[in-house]
Short mmCIF file of C-alpha atoms and ligand atoms in Angstrom, two decimals:
data_model
loop_
_atom_site.label_atom_id
_atom_site.label_comp_id
_atom_site.label_asym_id
_atom_site.label_seq_id
_atom_site.Cartn_x
_atom_site.Cartn_y
_atom_site.Cartn_z
CA MET A 1425 0.00 0.00 0.00
CA PHE A 1426 1.36 3.42 -0.83
CA ASN A 1427 1.49 6.21 1.68
CA LEU A 1428 -0.88 9.02 0.76
CA LYS A 1429 0.95 11.56 2.91
CA GLU A 1430 4.25 10.95 1.13
CA MET A 1431 2.62 11.35 -2.25
CA LEU A 1432 0.84 14.59 -1.39
CA LEU A 1433 3.77 16.32 0.25
CA PRO A 1434 5.87 16.94 -2.89
CA LEU A 1435 2.78 18.17 -4.70
CA MET A 1436 1.92 20.67 -1.99
CA LEU A 1437 5.45 22.04 -1.89
CA ALA A 1438 5.44 22.57 -5.62
CA LEU A 1439 2.20 24.53 -5.46
CA CYS A 1440 3.42 26.73 -2.63
CA ILE A 1441 6.55 27.69 -4.53
CA MET A 1442 4.84 28.36 -7.82
CA TYR A 1443 1.90 30.30 -6.49
CA PRO A 1444 3.77 33.35 -5.14
CA LEU A 1445 5.74 33.62 -8.39
CA ALA A 1446 2.61 33.58 -10.50
CA PHE A 1447 0.95 36.00 -8.13
CA SER A 1448 3.71 38.60 -8.24
CA VAL A 1449 3.48 38.73 -12.03
CA SER A 1450 -0.26 39.30 -12.12
CA GLU A 1451 -0.06 41.77 -9.23
CA ASP A 1452 1.78 44.23 -11.50
CA ILE A 1453 -0.98 43.99 -14.05
CA LEU A 1454 -3.59 44.71 -11.39
CA LEU A 1455 -1.99 48.12 -10.75
CA ILE A 1456 -2.23 49.26 -14.35
CA ASN A 1457 -4.87 51.80 -15.22
CA TYR A 1458 -6.02 50.90 -18.72
CA HIS A 1459 -7.54 53.59 -20.94
CA ILE A 1460 -10.41 52.50 -23.13
CA HIS A 1461 -11.31 54.78 -26.04
CA ILE A 1462 -14.27 54.63 -28.38
CA ILE A 1463 -14.06 57.01 -31.30
CA ASN A 1464 -16.88 57.85 -33.67
CA ASP A 1465 -15.34 57.71 -37.16
CA LEU A 1466 -18.67 57.19 -38.89
CA PRO A 1467 -19.71 59.43 -41.77
CA LEU A 1468 -21.13 62.78 -40.68
CA GLU A 1469 -24.75 62.60 -39.57
CA PRO A 1470 -27.16 65.35 -38.56
CA PRO A 1471 -26.86 65.81 -34.78
CA THR A 1472 -29.31 64.00 -32.51
CA ASN A 1473 -29.71 63.81 -28.78
CA ARG A 1474 -27.25 61.53 -27.00
CA ALA A 1475 -25.30 60.80 -30.18
CA MET A 1476 -21.54 61.14 -30.34
CA PHE A 1477 -20.11 63.94 -32.46
CA GLN A 1478 -18.04 62.98 -35.45
CA HIS A 1479 -14.53 61.99 -34.29
CA GLN A 1480 -15.54 62.36 -30.66
CA ASP A 1481 -13.44 60.17 -28.37
CA TYR A 1482 -15.39 58.70 -25.48
CA ALA A 1483 -12.91 57.34 -22.95
CA TRP A 1484 -12.75 55.87 -19.49
CA ASP A 1485 -10.24 54.09 -17.29
CA SER A 1486 -10.32 50.68 -15.67
CA LYS A 1487 -8.13 48.39 -13.66
CA ILE A 1488 -8.26 44.63 -13.83
CA ASN A 1489 -9.79 42.85 -10.88
CA LEU A 1490 -8.04 40.12 -8.95
CA PHE A 1491 -9.89 37.35 -10.78
CA ARG A 1492 -9.30 38.96 -14.21
CA THR A 1493 -13.01 38.94 -14.98
CA THR A 1494 -13.14 42.68 -15.72
CA LEU A 1495 -15.41 43.18 -18.71
CA PHE A 1496 -16.96 46.25 -20.33
CA PHE A 1497 -19.36 45.75 -23.16
CA CYS A 1498 -21.01 48.41 -25.26
CA ASN A 1499 -23.92 48.70 -27.57
CA ALA A 1500 -22.95 50.74 -30.62
CA ARG A 1501 -25.82 52.03 -32.70
CA TRP A 1502 -25.42 53.91 -35.93
CA ARG A 1503 -28.74 55.68 -36.38
CA ASN A 1504 -31.28 53.09 -37.41
CA LYS A 1505 -28.81 51.54 -39.80
CA LYS A 1506 -26.61 49.26 -37.74
CA GLN A 1507 -26.28 48.06 -34.21
CA ARG A 1508 -24.04 45.68 -32.39
CA TYR A 1509 -22.77 44.71 -28.97
CA PHE A 1510 -19.05 44.53 -28.56
CA GLU A 1511 -16.62 43.91 -25.74
CA ALA A 1512 -14.67 47.14 -25.27
CA PHE A 1513 -12.45 45.73 -22.56
CA LYS A 1514 -12.05 42.15 -21.49
CA ALA A 1515 -9.21 41.43 -19.07
CA THR A 1516 -8.15 38.03 -20.39
CA ARG A 1517 -8.17 39.26 -24.01
CA ASP A 1518 -6.80 42.79 -23.55
CA GLU A 1519 -4.45 42.81 -20.57
CA ASP A 1520 -1.42 42.13 -22.80
CA ARG A 1521 -2.34 43.66 -26.13
CA CYS A 1522 -3.25 47.01 -24.56
CA LEU A 1523 0.13 47.45 -22.86
CA ASP A 1524 1.84 48.76 -26.00
CA TYR A 1525 0.55 52.31 -26.28
CA HIS A 1526 -0.01 54.17 -22.98
CA PHE A 1527 -2.06 51.19 -21.71
CA SER A 1528 -4.73 52.03 -24.27
CA CYS A 1529 -7.40 49.97 -26.02
CA ILE A 1530 -8.70 52.10 -28.88
CA TRP A 1531 -11.90 51.41 -30.81
CA SER A 1532 -13.04 53.19 -33.94
CA LEU A 1533 -16.64 52.99 -35.13
CA ARG A 1534 -16.58 52.98 -38.94
CA TYR A 1535 -19.01 52.51 -41.82
CA ASP A 1536 -18.23 48.80 -42.17
CA GLY A 1537 -17.69 47.82 -38.56
CA ILE A 1538 -15.84 48.33 -35.31
CA TYR A 1539 -12.06 48.50 -35.52
CA PHE A 1540 -9.47 47.92 -32.81
CA SER A 1541 -6.01 49.39 -32.39
CA SER A 1542 -3.45 48.78 -29.67
CA ASP A 1543 -1.06 51.44 -31.03
CA ASN A 1544 -3.33 54.15 -32.50
CA TYR A 1545 -1.73 53.43 -35.87
CA THR A 1546 -2.69 50.00 -37.20
CA TRP A 1547 -6.37 49.13 -37.18
CA THR A 1548 -8.06 45.79 -37.60
CA MET A 1549 -11.77 45.21 -37.94
CA GLN A 1550 -12.86 43.12 -35.00
CA TYR A 1551 -16.63 43.40 -35.18
CA PRO A 1552 -18.33 43.80 -38.55
CA TRP A 1553 -21.80 45.33 -38.21
C1 NAG B 979 -4.38 58.95 -31.80
O1 NAG B 979 -3.73 59.71 -32.79
C2 NAG B 979 -4.44 60.88 -33.17
C3 NAG B 979 -3.73 61.49 -34.37
O2 NAG B 979 -2.39 61.69 -34.10
C4 NAG B 979 -4.52 61.82 -31.97
O3 NAG B 979 -5.22 62.99 -32.30
C5 NAG B 979 -5.26 61.10 -30.84
O4 NAG B 979 -5.27 61.90 -29.67
C6 NAG B 979 -4.59 59.75 -30.53
N1 NAG B 979 -5.43 59.01 -29.63
C7 NAG B 979 -4.98 58.46 -28.52
C8 NAG B 979 -5.97 57.69 -27.71
O5 NAG B 979 -3.84 58.56 -28.14
#
């Protein structure tokens, strides 16, 4: 018969050593204040109540929570033409890619969809309408 205590002990030691290392890495990320930008780059429309102006940048800040479940989702509506929900900030997806440029996640609403940039220079369509 094998000894359960002897088998568990090495496993527990391994976990106790690895856990603080993993924790100190993610702790740094928890201190970062990410900037989330949503920019209206749609064609010019007549102004309406509660609509964004053309090229208006709506921005807010967020930190990542301890469990990395931080999530902001938005409903973008272009008049009565197009509408779609999109995830403007999702910790597990964005914590690394938004480190490059002042901790920014930048979204641009355009005629064919919603574009993402992590450097305010290259844009990729992430959500077609
Ligand atoms: C992105 O670049 C434009 C053009 O240089 C600038 O006006 C804008 O402030 C920048 N946006 C961010 C979020 O840095």
